Short mmCIF file of N, CA and C in Angstrom, two decimals:
data_model
loop_
_atom_site.label_atom_id
_atom_site.label_comp_id
_atom_site.label_asym_id
_atom_site.label_seq_id
_atom_site.Cartn_x
_atom_site.Cartn_y
_atom_site.Cartn_z
N MET A 231 0.79 -1.20 -0.03
CA MET A 231 0.05 0.00 -0.11
C MET A 231 0.92 1.22 -0.01
N SER A 232 0.48 2.31 -0.83
CA SER A 232 1.43 3.53 -0.97
C SER A 232 1.09 4.36 0.28
N GLU A 233 2.05 5.31 0.40
CA GLU A 233 2.05 6.25 1.61
C GLU A 233 0.77 7.20 1.36
N PRO A 234 -0.03 7.51 2.42
CA PRO A 234 -1.18 8.23 2.24
C PRO A 234 -0.69 9.65 1.91
N ILE A 235 -1.49 10.38 1.27
CA ILE A 235 -1.30 11.77 1.04
C ILE A 235 -1.38 12.58 2.18
N LEU A 236 -2.16 12.33 3.07
CA LEU A 236 -2.34 13.09 4.26
C LEU A 236 -2.74 12.12 5.41
N ARG A 237 -2.13 12.37 6.58
CA ARG A 237 -2.31 11.64 7.87
C ARG A 237 -2.51 12.54 8.99
N MET A 238 -3.52 12.27 9.80
CA MET A 238 -3.63 12.96 10.96
C MET A 238 -3.46 12.09 12.24
N ASN A 239 -2.78 12.36 13.08
CA ASN A 239 -2.36 11.54 14.19
C ASN A 239 -3.01 12.21 15.57
N ASP A 240 -4.05 11.62 16.07
CA ASP A 240 -4.50 12.15 17.45
C ASP A 240 -4.64 13.76 17.47
N LEU A 241 -5.33 14.28 16.59
CA LEU A 241 -5.38 15.74 16.55
C LEU A 241 -6.42 16.24 17.53
N HIS A 242 -6.05 17.22 18.18
CA HIS A 242 -6.81 17.93 19.29
C HIS A 242 -6.92 19.47 18.97
N LYS A 243 -7.93 20.05 19.08
CA LYS A 243 -8.02 21.52 18.93
C LYS A 243 -8.91 22.20 19.93
N SER A 244 -8.34 23.05 20.71
CA SER A 244 -9.06 23.65 21.77
C SER A 244 -9.09 25.19 21.68
N TYR A 245 -10.07 25.94 22.10
CA TYR A 245 -10.08 27.38 22.05
C TYR A 245 -10.07 27.81 23.49
N ASP A 246 -9.30 28.76 23.82
CA ASP A 246 -9.40 29.40 25.36
C ASP A 246 -10.11 30.55 25.21
N LEU A 247 -11.43 30.55 25.79
CA LEU A 247 -12.21 31.88 25.87
C LEU A 247 -12.11 32.43 27.14
N GLY A 248 -11.22 32.46 27.78
CA GLY A 248 -10.88 33.06 29.08
C GLY A 248 -11.27 32.16 30.22
N ARG A 249 -12.36 32.22 30.48
CA ARG A 249 -12.87 31.28 31.71
C ARG A 249 -13.32 30.02 31.35
N ARG A 250 -13.19 29.67 29.91
CA ARG A 250 -13.61 28.43 29.58
C ARG A 250 -12.65 27.96 28.42
N LEU A 251 -12.44 26.65 28.44
CA LEU A 251 -11.62 26.11 27.33
C LEU A 251 -12.51 25.17 26.57
N ILE A 252 -12.85 25.43 25.29
CA ILE A 252 -13.79 24.70 24.49
C ILE A 252 -12.97 23.85 23.59
N GLU A 253 -13.12 22.50 23.95
CA GLU A 253 -12.42 21.47 22.92
C GLU A 253 -13.27 21.05 21.76
N VAL A 254 -12.81 21.57 20.64
CA VAL A 254 -13.58 21.37 19.46
C VAL A 254 -13.26 19.95 18.77
N LEU A 255 -12.03 19.56 18.78
CA LEU A 255 -11.59 18.27 18.26
C LEU A 255 -10.98 17.47 19.30
N HIS A 256 -11.19 16.26 19.44
CA HIS A 256 -10.61 15.46 20.40
C HIS A 256 -10.07 13.96 19.77
N GLY A 257 -8.89 13.76 19.50
CA GLY A 257 -8.22 12.59 19.22
C GLY A 257 -8.60 12.20 17.82
N VAL A 258 -8.55 13.03 16.84
CA VAL A 258 -8.95 12.69 15.44
C VAL A 258 -7.68 12.10 14.86
N SER A 259 -7.86 10.89 14.31
CA SER A 259 -6.79 10.25 13.64
C SER A 259 -7.42 9.73 12.19
N LEU A 260 -6.77 9.85 11.16
CA LEU A 260 -7.33 9.51 9.81
C LEU A 260 -6.14 9.44 8.81
N GLU A 261 -6.16 8.54 7.79
CA GLU A 261 -5.31 8.59 6.78
C GLU A 261 -6.18 8.75 5.54
N ILE A 262 -5.67 9.62 4.53
CA ILE A 262 -6.34 9.91 3.17
C ILE A 262 -5.38 9.30 2.14
N ALA A 263 -5.87 8.43 1.24
CA ALA A 263 -5.26 7.84 0.38
C ALA A 263 -5.35 8.60 -1.02
N GLU A 264 -4.41 8.50 -1.82
CA GLU A 264 -4.65 9.18 -3.27
C GLU A 264 -5.81 8.69 -3.87
N GLY A 265 -6.78 9.55 -4.56
CA GLY A 265 -7.96 9.09 -5.13
C GLY A 265 -9.20 8.80 -4.23
N GLU A 266 -8.86 9.17 -2.92
CA GLU A 266 -9.97 8.95 -1.95
C GLU A 266 -10.94 10.11 -1.78
N PHE A 267 -12.17 9.86 -1.81
CA PHE A 267 -13.31 10.81 -1.68
C PHE A 267 -13.84 10.70 -0.39
N LEU A 268 -13.74 11.63 0.48
CA LEU A 268 -14.47 11.73 1.89
C LEU A 268 -15.26 12.78 1.99
N SER A 269 -16.22 12.55 2.87
CA SER A 269 -17.22 13.58 3.20
C SER A 269 -17.30 13.58 4.79
N LEU A 270 -17.30 14.83 5.32
CA LEU A 270 -17.46 14.97 6.66
C LEU A 270 -18.90 15.53 6.86
N GLN A 271 -19.58 14.93 7.79
CA GLN A 271 -20.90 15.44 8.01
C GLN A 271 -21.14 15.53 9.55
N GLY A 272 -22.07 16.66 9.82
CA GLY A 272 -22.30 16.83 11.32
C GLY A 272 -23.00 18.12 11.31
N ALA A 273 -23.54 18.29 12.48
CA ALA A 273 -24.33 19.54 12.83
C ALA A 273 -23.40 20.73 12.84
N SER A 274 -23.96 21.91 12.59
CA SER A 274 -23.27 23.21 12.69
C SER A 274 -22.51 23.23 13.97
N GLY A 275 -21.25 23.75 13.97
CA GLY A 275 -20.48 23.96 15.20
C GLY A 275 -19.99 22.72 15.70
N THR A 276 -19.69 21.58 15.00
CA THR A 276 -19.11 20.35 15.53
C THR A 276 -17.59 20.36 15.07
N GLY A 277 -17.05 21.32 14.42
CA GLY A 277 -15.70 21.26 14.17
C GLY A 277 -15.31 20.71 12.82
N LYS A 278 -16.10 20.76 11.89
CA LYS A 278 -15.85 20.31 10.30
C LYS A 278 -14.99 21.21 9.88
N SER A 279 -15.29 22.53 9.88
CA SER A 279 -14.50 23.77 9.21
C SER A 279 -13.12 23.60 9.99
N THR A 280 -13.08 23.57 11.26
CA THR A 280 -11.81 23.54 12.03
C THR A 280 -10.83 22.47 11.47
N LEU A 281 -11.42 21.22 11.29
CA LEU A 281 -10.71 20.05 10.90
C LEU A 281 -10.02 20.41 9.51
N LEU A 282 -10.99 21.04 8.48
CA LEU A 282 -10.32 21.28 7.22
C LEU A 282 -9.23 22.25 7.35
N HIS A 283 -9.26 23.22 8.27
CA HIS A 283 -8.28 24.25 8.38
C HIS A 283 -7.01 23.75 8.97
N LEU A 284 -7.18 22.71 9.68
CA LEU A 284 -5.97 21.91 10.20
C LEU A 284 -5.39 21.11 9.07
N LEU A 285 -6.12 20.41 8.40
CA LEU A 285 -5.81 19.49 7.31
C LEU A 285 -4.97 20.20 6.12
N GLY A 286 -5.47 21.62 6.06
CA GLY A 286 -4.85 22.43 4.97
C GLY A 286 -3.79 23.29 5.54
N GLY A 287 -3.34 23.24 6.85
CA GLY A 287 -2.25 23.96 7.27
C GLY A 287 -2.66 25.47 7.59
N LEU A 288 -3.93 25.64 7.59
CA LEU A 288 -4.31 27.08 7.82
C LEU A 288 -4.30 27.40 9.39
N ASP A 289 -4.31 26.37 10.20
CA ASP A 289 -4.39 26.59 11.50
C ASP A 289 -3.47 25.48 12.29
N ASP A 290 -3.12 25.56 13.50
CA ASP A 290 -2.23 24.51 14.07
C ASP A 290 -2.98 23.87 15.11
N PRO A 291 -2.97 22.53 15.28
CA PRO A 291 -3.68 21.77 16.30
C PRO A 291 -3.16 22.09 17.62
N THR A 292 -3.96 21.94 18.66
CA THR A 292 -3.47 22.06 20.08
C THR A 292 -2.55 21.09 20.35
N SER A 293 -2.75 19.84 19.88
CA SER A 293 -1.68 18.64 19.94
C SER A 293 -2.14 17.72 18.89
N GLY A 294 -1.17 16.74 18.67
CA GLY A 294 -1.42 15.93 17.55
C GLY A 294 -0.72 16.40 16.24
N GLU A 295 -0.66 15.71 15.23
CA GLU A 295 -0.01 16.31 13.93
C GLU A 295 -0.67 16.05 12.79
N VAL A 296 -0.49 16.83 11.79
CA VAL A 296 -0.91 16.56 10.31
C VAL A 296 0.45 16.23 9.44
N ILE A 297 0.38 15.18 8.76
CA ILE A 297 1.64 14.74 8.03
C ILE A 297 1.23 14.70 6.63
N ALA A 298 1.97 15.57 5.65
CA ALA A 298 1.84 15.50 4.27
C ALA A 298 3.11 15.47 3.61
N SER A 299 3.22 14.78 2.47
CA SER A 299 4.61 14.70 1.83
C SER A 299 5.49 14.06 2.83
N GLY A 300 5.19 13.27 3.67
CA GLY A 300 6.25 12.72 4.61
C GLY A 300 6.74 13.62 5.68
N GLN A 301 6.15 14.94 5.83
CA GLN A 301 6.66 15.82 6.78
C GLN A 301 5.37 16.46 7.56
N SER A 302 5.69 16.70 8.83
CA SER A 302 4.63 17.26 9.78
C SER A 302 4.46 18.66 9.27
N LEU A 303 3.14 19.04 9.19
CA LEU A 303 3.03 20.51 8.73
C LEU A 303 3.50 21.55 9.63
N SER A 304 3.59 21.12 10.83
CA SER A 304 4.03 22.08 11.94
C SER A 304 5.62 22.15 11.97
N ALA A 305 6.18 21.23 11.25
CA ALA A 305 7.70 21.27 11.09
C ALA A 305 8.17 22.04 9.89
N MET A 306 7.08 22.29 8.95
CA MET A 306 7.38 23.05 7.76
C MET A 306 7.78 24.48 8.03
N SER A 307 8.59 25.21 7.28
CA SER A 307 8.83 26.46 7.30
C SER A 307 7.58 27.30 6.80
N HIS A 308 7.42 28.46 6.97
CA HIS A 308 6.17 29.30 6.59
C HIS A 308 6.27 29.19 4.97
N THR A 309 7.50 29.44 4.44
CA THR A 309 7.56 29.37 2.96
C THR A 309 7.24 28.12 2.43
N ARG A 310 7.71 26.98 2.97
CA ARG A 310 7.56 25.53 2.50
C ARG A 310 6.05 25.31 2.75
N LEU A 311 5.36 25.71 3.82
CA LEU A 311 3.96 25.33 3.99
C LEU A 311 3.04 26.20 3.09
N ALA A 312 3.53 27.43 2.63
CA ALA A 312 2.71 28.14 1.71
C ALA A 312 2.86 27.57 0.31
N LYS A 313 3.87 27.02 0.05
CA LYS A 313 4.09 26.36 -1.38
C LYS A 313 3.36 25.18 -1.36
N TRP A 314 3.47 24.31 -0.22
CA TRP A 314 2.67 23.13 -0.30
C TRP A 314 1.26 23.35 -0.49
N ARG A 315 0.60 24.55 0.30
CA ARG A 315 -0.78 24.65 0.18
C ARG A 315 -1.00 25.23 -1.33
N ASN A 316 -0.29 26.01 -1.94
CA ASN A 316 -0.58 26.59 -3.15
C ASN A 316 -0.36 25.33 -4.34
N ASP A 317 0.50 24.56 -4.05
CA ASP A 317 0.77 23.69 -5.30
C ASP A 317 0.09 22.33 -5.00
N GLU A 318 -0.24 21.85 -3.81
CA GLU A 318 -0.81 20.54 -3.55
C GLU A 318 -2.36 20.60 -3.00
N VAL A 319 -2.77 21.64 -2.46
CA VAL A 319 -3.96 21.75 -1.94
C VAL A 319 -4.86 22.79 -2.58
N GLY A 320 -6.07 22.23 -2.91
CA GLY A 320 -7.12 23.17 -3.42
C GLY A 320 -8.19 23.49 -2.38
N PHE A 321 -8.38 24.76 -2.01
CA PHE A 321 -9.41 25.03 -0.94
C PHE A 321 -10.75 25.67 -1.52
N VAL A 322 -11.78 25.21 -1.17
CA VAL A 322 -13.00 25.93 -1.39
C VAL A 322 -13.67 26.31 0.03
N PHE A 323 -13.63 27.52 0.27
CA PHE A 323 -14.11 28.03 1.58
C PHE A 323 -15.50 28.31 1.64
N GLN A 324 -16.17 28.29 2.77
CA GLN A 324 -17.59 28.68 2.75
C GLN A 324 -17.83 30.10 2.40
N SER A 325 -16.78 31.01 2.69
CA SER A 325 -17.18 32.36 2.14
C SER A 325 -16.38 32.87 1.06
N TYR A 326 -16.02 31.77 0.23
CA TYR A 326 -15.31 31.96 -1.11
C TYR A 326 -13.86 32.63 -1.17
N HIS A 327 -13.84 33.71 -0.62
CA HIS A 327 -12.58 34.46 -0.41
C HIS A 327 -12.28 34.97 -1.89
N LEU A 328 -13.05 35.39 -2.74
CA LEU A 328 -12.64 35.92 -4.00
C LEU A 328 -12.22 37.45 -3.82
N LEU A 329 -11.28 37.71 -4.67
CA LEU A 329 -10.77 39.16 -4.58
C LEU A 329 -11.69 40.01 -5.48
N PRO A 330 -12.40 41.03 -4.78
CA PRO A 330 -13.35 41.97 -5.47
C PRO A 330 -12.98 42.63 -6.59
N GLU A 331 -11.71 43.04 -6.72
CA GLU A 331 -11.31 43.82 -7.94
C GLU A 331 -10.79 42.99 -9.05
N PHE A 332 -10.81 41.68 -8.91
CA PHE A 332 -10.58 40.67 -10.10
C PHE A 332 -11.83 40.09 -10.47
N ASP A 333 -11.81 39.93 -11.79
CA ASP A 333 -12.93 39.22 -12.52
C ASP A 333 -12.95 37.76 -12.17
N ALA A 334 -14.01 36.99 -12.49
CA ALA A 334 -13.81 35.38 -12.27
C ALA A 334 -12.72 34.74 -12.79
N LEU A 335 -12.37 35.17 -14.04
CA LEU A 335 -11.32 34.49 -14.57
C LEU A 335 -9.83 34.79 -13.90
N GLU A 336 -9.70 36.08 -13.61
CA GLU A 336 -8.64 36.49 -12.79
C GLU A 336 -8.52 35.81 -11.39
N ASN A 337 -9.59 35.72 -10.73
CA ASN A 337 -9.63 34.82 -9.46
C ASN A 337 -9.39 33.53 -9.59
N VAL A 338 -9.61 32.86 -10.66
CA VAL A 338 -9.33 31.55 -10.86
C VAL A 338 -7.82 31.38 -11.16
N LEU A 339 -7.26 32.27 -12.00
CA LEU A 339 -5.78 32.22 -12.45
C LEU A 339 -4.85 32.59 -11.25
N LEU A 340 -5.29 33.30 -10.21
CA LEU A 340 -4.41 33.62 -9.10
C LEU A 340 -3.44 32.58 -8.55
N PRO A 341 -3.97 31.40 -8.05
CA PRO A 341 -2.96 30.50 -7.66
C PRO A 341 -2.05 29.82 -8.68
N ALA A 342 -2.50 29.85 -10.00
CA ALA A 342 -1.53 29.51 -11.01
C ALA A 342 -0.36 30.38 -11.14
N ARG A 343 -0.70 31.62 -11.10
CA ARG A 343 0.25 32.97 -11.22
C ARG A 343 1.22 32.78 -10.03
N MET A 344 0.60 32.42 -8.86
CA MET A 344 1.55 32.40 -7.50
C MET A 344 2.58 31.18 -7.79
N ALA A 345 2.07 30.12 -8.45
CA ALA A 345 2.88 28.98 -8.64
C ALA A 345 3.81 29.13 -9.97
N HIS A 346 3.69 30.36 -10.48
CA HIS A 346 4.62 30.52 -11.65
C HIS A 346 4.42 29.62 -12.89
N ALA A 347 3.10 29.15 -13.04
CA ALA A 347 2.58 28.25 -14.01
C ALA A 347 2.69 28.81 -15.35
N ASN A 348 2.99 28.16 -16.49
CA ASN A 348 2.85 28.61 -17.69
C ASN A 348 1.62 29.24 -17.93
N ARG A 349 1.67 30.59 -18.41
CA ARG A 349 0.48 31.53 -18.57
C ARG A 349 -0.53 31.09 -19.61
N ALA A 350 -0.05 30.48 -20.79
CA ALA A 350 -0.99 30.25 -21.78
C ALA A 350 -1.87 28.83 -21.37
N GLU A 351 -1.03 28.03 -20.69
CA GLU A 351 -1.77 26.77 -20.23
C GLU A 351 -2.70 27.00 -19.13
N SER A 352 -2.26 27.92 -18.17
CA SER A 352 -3.20 28.36 -17.07
C SER A 352 -4.46 29.02 -17.63
N GLN A 353 -4.31 29.96 -18.57
CA GLN A 353 -5.45 30.51 -19.13
C GLN A 353 -6.39 29.60 -19.73
N ASN A 354 -5.97 28.67 -20.49
CA ASN A 354 -6.79 27.54 -21.10
C ASN A 354 -7.47 26.75 -20.11
N ARG A 355 -6.72 26.44 -19.07
CA ARG A 355 -7.16 25.53 -17.98
C ARG A 355 -8.34 26.32 -17.21
N ALA A 356 -8.12 27.57 -16.95
CA ALA A 356 -8.97 28.30 -16.16
C ALA A 356 -10.31 28.61 -17.00
N GLU A 357 -10.18 28.93 -18.21
CA GLU A 357 -11.42 29.00 -19.15
C GLU A 357 -12.16 27.66 -19.16
N SER A 358 -11.51 26.61 -19.36
CA SER A 358 -12.01 25.27 -19.27
C SER A 358 -12.61 24.92 -18.01
N LEU A 359 -12.05 25.35 -16.85
CA LEU A 359 -12.77 24.99 -15.55
C LEU A 359 -14.03 25.85 -15.36
N LEU A 360 -14.00 27.10 -15.78
CA LEU A 360 -15.19 28.04 -15.73
C LEU A 360 -16.25 27.46 -16.58
N GLU A 361 -15.81 26.93 -17.77
CA GLU A 361 -16.89 26.32 -18.63
C GLU A 361 -17.60 25.04 -18.04
N ARG A 362 -16.69 24.37 -17.26
CA ARG A 362 -17.29 23.18 -16.63
C ARG A 362 -18.12 23.33 -15.64
N VAL A 363 -17.95 24.43 -14.94
CA VAL A 363 -18.98 24.90 -13.80
C VAL A 363 -19.93 25.86 -14.24
N GLY A 364 -20.15 25.84 -15.48
CA GLY A 364 -21.33 26.58 -16.06
C GLY A 364 -21.16 28.23 -16.10
N LEU A 365 -19.87 28.68 -16.15
CA LEU A 365 -19.62 30.22 -16.00
C LEU A 365 -18.96 30.65 -17.18
N ALA A 366 -19.04 30.07 -18.35
CA ALA A 366 -18.20 30.48 -19.52
C ALA A 366 -18.56 31.89 -19.99
N LYS A 367 -19.82 32.16 -19.78
CA LYS A 367 -20.32 33.55 -20.24
C LYS A 367 -20.15 34.49 -19.06
N ARG A 368 -19.77 34.24 -17.92
CA ARG A 368 -19.62 35.00 -16.79
C ARG A 368 -18.24 35.37 -16.29
N MET A 369 -17.15 34.78 -17.07
CA MET A 369 -15.91 34.73 -16.52
C MET A 369 -15.25 36.15 -16.53
N HIS A 370 -15.75 37.12 -17.09
CA HIS A 370 -15.30 38.47 -17.06
C HIS A 370 -16.13 39.43 -16.13
N HIS A 371 -16.88 38.77 -15.37
CA HIS A 371 -17.58 39.47 -14.28
C HIS A 371 -16.88 39.58 -12.94
N LEU A 372 -17.11 40.69 -12.31
CA LEU A 372 -16.50 40.78 -10.84
C LEU A 372 -17.33 40.01 -10.01
N PRO A 373 -16.71 39.64 -8.84
CA PRO A 373 -17.62 38.83 -7.92
C PRO A 373 -18.86 39.60 -7.43
N ALA A 374 -18.89 40.87 -7.38
CA ALA A 374 -20.10 41.61 -6.96
C ALA A 374 -21.19 41.53 -7.96
N GLU A 375 -20.88 41.16 -9.18
CA GLU A 375 -21.84 40.93 -10.24
C GLU A 375 -22.38 39.48 -10.47
N LEU A 376 -21.89 38.76 -9.63
CA LEU A 376 -22.23 37.12 -9.59
C LEU A 376 -23.09 36.94 -8.40
N SER A 377 -23.92 36.00 -8.56
CA SER A 377 -24.73 35.39 -7.51
C SER A 377 -23.85 34.63 -6.46
N GLY A 378 -24.38 34.34 -5.36
CA GLY A 378 -23.65 33.59 -4.30
C GLY A 378 -23.23 32.09 -4.87
N GLY A 379 -24.19 31.54 -5.77
CA GLY A 379 -23.88 30.20 -6.26
C GLY A 379 -22.76 30.36 -7.38
N GLU A 380 -22.87 31.47 -8.11
CA GLU A 380 -21.66 31.67 -9.10
C GLU A 380 -20.52 31.87 -8.62
N GLN A 381 -20.39 32.71 -7.52
CA GLN A 381 -19.04 32.90 -6.70
C GLN A 381 -18.56 31.55 -6.17
N GLN A 382 -19.44 30.67 -5.59
CA GLN A 382 -19.06 29.48 -5.21
C GLN A 382 -18.35 28.61 -6.27
N ARG A 383 -19.11 28.67 -7.48
CA ARG A 383 -18.36 27.94 -8.53
C ARG A 383 -17.03 28.43 -9.11
N VAL A 384 -16.90 29.82 -9.04
CA VAL A 384 -15.58 30.46 -9.23
C VAL A 384 -14.43 29.89 -8.18
N ALA A 385 -15.01 29.87 -6.95
CA ALA A 385 -14.20 29.42 -5.91
C ALA A 385 -13.72 27.89 -6.18
N LEU A 386 -14.60 27.12 -6.64
CA LEU A 386 -14.16 25.64 -7.12
C LEU A 386 -13.24 25.48 -8.22
N ALA A 387 -13.57 26.38 -9.22
CA ALA A 387 -12.71 26.46 -10.35
C ALA A 387 -11.22 26.87 -9.86
N ARG A 388 -11.09 27.90 -9.03
CA ARG A 388 -9.84 28.41 -8.53
C ARG A 388 -9.15 27.30 -7.76
N ALA A 389 -9.84 26.60 -7.01
CA ALA A 389 -9.32 25.44 -6.09
C ALA A 389 -8.78 24.39 -7.06
N LEU A 390 -9.29 24.23 -8.23
CA LEU A 390 -8.78 23.17 -9.04
C LEU A 390 -7.69 23.51 -10.18
N ILE A 391 -7.32 24.88 -10.17
CA ILE A 391 -6.50 25.36 -11.31
C ILE A 391 -5.31 24.60 -11.32
N ASN A 392 -4.55 24.45 -10.14
CA ASN A 392 -3.23 23.95 -10.07
C ASN A 392 -3.10 22.44 -9.86
N ARG A 393 -4.39 21.64 -10.21
CA ARG A 393 -4.37 20.30 -10.16
C ARG A 393 -3.94 19.71 -8.79
N PRO A 394 -4.63 20.05 -7.78
CA PRO A 394 -4.12 19.79 -6.52
C PRO A 394 -4.25 18.15 -6.10
N GLN A 395 -3.36 17.91 -5.31
CA GLN A 395 -3.30 16.39 -4.97
C GLN A 395 -4.50 16.24 -3.90
N LEU A 396 -4.82 17.28 -3.13
CA LEU A 396 -5.78 17.31 -2.20
C LEU A 396 -6.68 18.39 -2.35
N LEU A 397 -7.95 18.27 -2.25
CA LEU A 397 -9.08 19.30 -2.36
C LEU A 397 -9.92 19.33 -1.11
N LEU A 398 -9.84 20.38 -0.49
CA LEU A 398 -10.65 20.48 0.71
C LEU A 398 -11.63 21.54 0.45
N ALA A 399 -13.00 21.18 0.63
CA ALA A 399 -14.23 21.89 0.29
C ALA A 399 -15.17 21.98 1.53
N ASP A 400 -15.27 23.11 1.81
CA ASP A 400 -16.21 23.55 3.07
C ASP A 400 -17.51 23.73 2.48
N GLU A 401 -18.43 22.96 2.66
CA GLU A 401 -19.88 23.06 1.98
C GLU A 401 -19.85 23.61 0.63
N PRO A 402 -19.09 22.66 -0.29
CA PRO A 402 -19.04 23.21 -1.69
C PRO A 402 -20.31 23.37 -2.44
N THR A 403 -21.40 22.77 -1.97
CA THR A 403 -22.79 22.88 -2.67
C THR A 403 -23.71 23.68 -1.69
N GLY A 404 -23.22 24.23 -0.72
CA GLY A 404 -24.20 24.96 0.19
C GLY A 404 -24.91 26.13 -0.33
N ASN A 405 -24.43 26.80 -1.29
CA ASN A 405 -25.33 27.91 -1.81
C ASN A 405 -25.75 27.67 -3.18
N LEU A 406 -25.81 26.41 -3.63
CA LEU A 406 -26.33 25.98 -5.11
C LEU A 406 -27.60 25.47 -4.99
N ASP A 407 -28.40 25.63 -6.13
CA ASP A 407 -29.56 24.98 -6.19
C ASP A 407 -29.35 23.46 -6.45
N SER A 408 -30.20 22.66 -6.19
CA SER A 408 -30.15 21.16 -6.38
C SER A 408 -29.44 20.66 -7.68
N LYS A 409 -29.82 21.36 -8.80
CA LYS A 409 -29.28 20.87 -10.06
C LYS A 409 -27.88 21.30 -10.16
N THR A 410 -27.49 22.50 -9.89
CA THR A 410 -26.12 23.05 -10.07
C THR A 410 -25.23 22.16 -8.91
N GLY A 411 -25.81 22.06 -7.69
CA GLY A 411 -25.26 21.34 -6.66
C GLY A 411 -24.79 19.87 -7.20
N GLY A 412 -25.76 19.14 -7.82
CA GLY A 412 -25.56 17.93 -8.43
C GLY A 412 -24.29 17.94 -9.39
N GLU A 413 -24.32 18.96 -10.39
CA GLU A 413 -23.40 19.09 -11.31
C GLU A 413 -22.04 19.25 -10.78
N VAL A 414 -21.91 20.07 -9.67
CA VAL A 414 -20.69 20.33 -9.00
C VAL A 414 -20.21 18.95 -8.41
N LEU A 415 -20.98 18.09 -7.74
CA LEU A 415 -20.66 16.88 -7.20
C LEU A 415 -20.29 15.93 -8.22
N ASP A 416 -20.87 15.87 -9.41
CA ASP A 416 -20.60 15.19 -10.56
C ASP A 416 -19.22 15.53 -10.91
N LEU A 417 -18.85 16.89 -11.07
CA LEU A 417 -17.46 17.16 -11.46
C LEU A 417 -16.44 16.89 -10.56
N LEU A 418 -16.80 16.87 -9.13
CA LEU A 418 -15.86 16.49 -8.14
C LEU A 418 -15.56 15.01 -8.23
N CYS A 419 -16.50 14.23 -8.58
CA CYS A 419 -16.32 12.93 -8.64
C CYS A 419 -15.63 12.44 -9.99
N GLU A 420 -15.97 13.12 -11.04
CA GLU A 420 -15.21 12.83 -12.39
C GLU A 420 -13.70 13.30 -12.04
N LEU A 421 -13.33 14.29 -11.55
CA LEU A 421 -12.02 14.83 -11.26
C LEU A 421 -11.19 13.82 -10.30
N GLN A 422 -12.02 13.19 -9.28
CA GLN A 422 -11.38 12.37 -8.41
C GLN A 422 -11.01 10.92 -9.09
N SER A 423 -11.70 10.59 -10.07
CA SER A 423 -11.39 9.29 -10.83
C SER A 423 -10.15 9.20 -11.61
#
């Protein structure tokens, strides 16, 4: 069996609220293999987003470790961690994090530019991804000119631009109608295979 692309060992995450310590995650251990498709489900406030942030190196666990590429994320330098996140991880956040002054196409291209990818290839891939998420005719619109569902699809295309080894999506269909949500899930399954 090959090395997992991501491993979590006994993850704990607590928040100190002054008089109270809130333990959000307690002893989470998991291995994610290449090509594996996982879904986290649970009620609001149960730590799903927190776990995704830990897996993507956006936050540090209180204890335990996340291992990617054979190295603990907490042992990586800030530069190495940022490169790993940009090159190997695609994020779809609940709140999208689109840059308001960039149109949809420019938002999708941003991670590729940060990775110094070939401009022409990146441009073609970005346009293709936007077409696949149903936004071919909206790629030159600013985020403020797009609906919430359209913004979410831009965020998904942006997450996929660098062909990440790991895609972390926080409620990727949360703001989509059932038809578009189904199409996004179909796209994720297609890309996973």
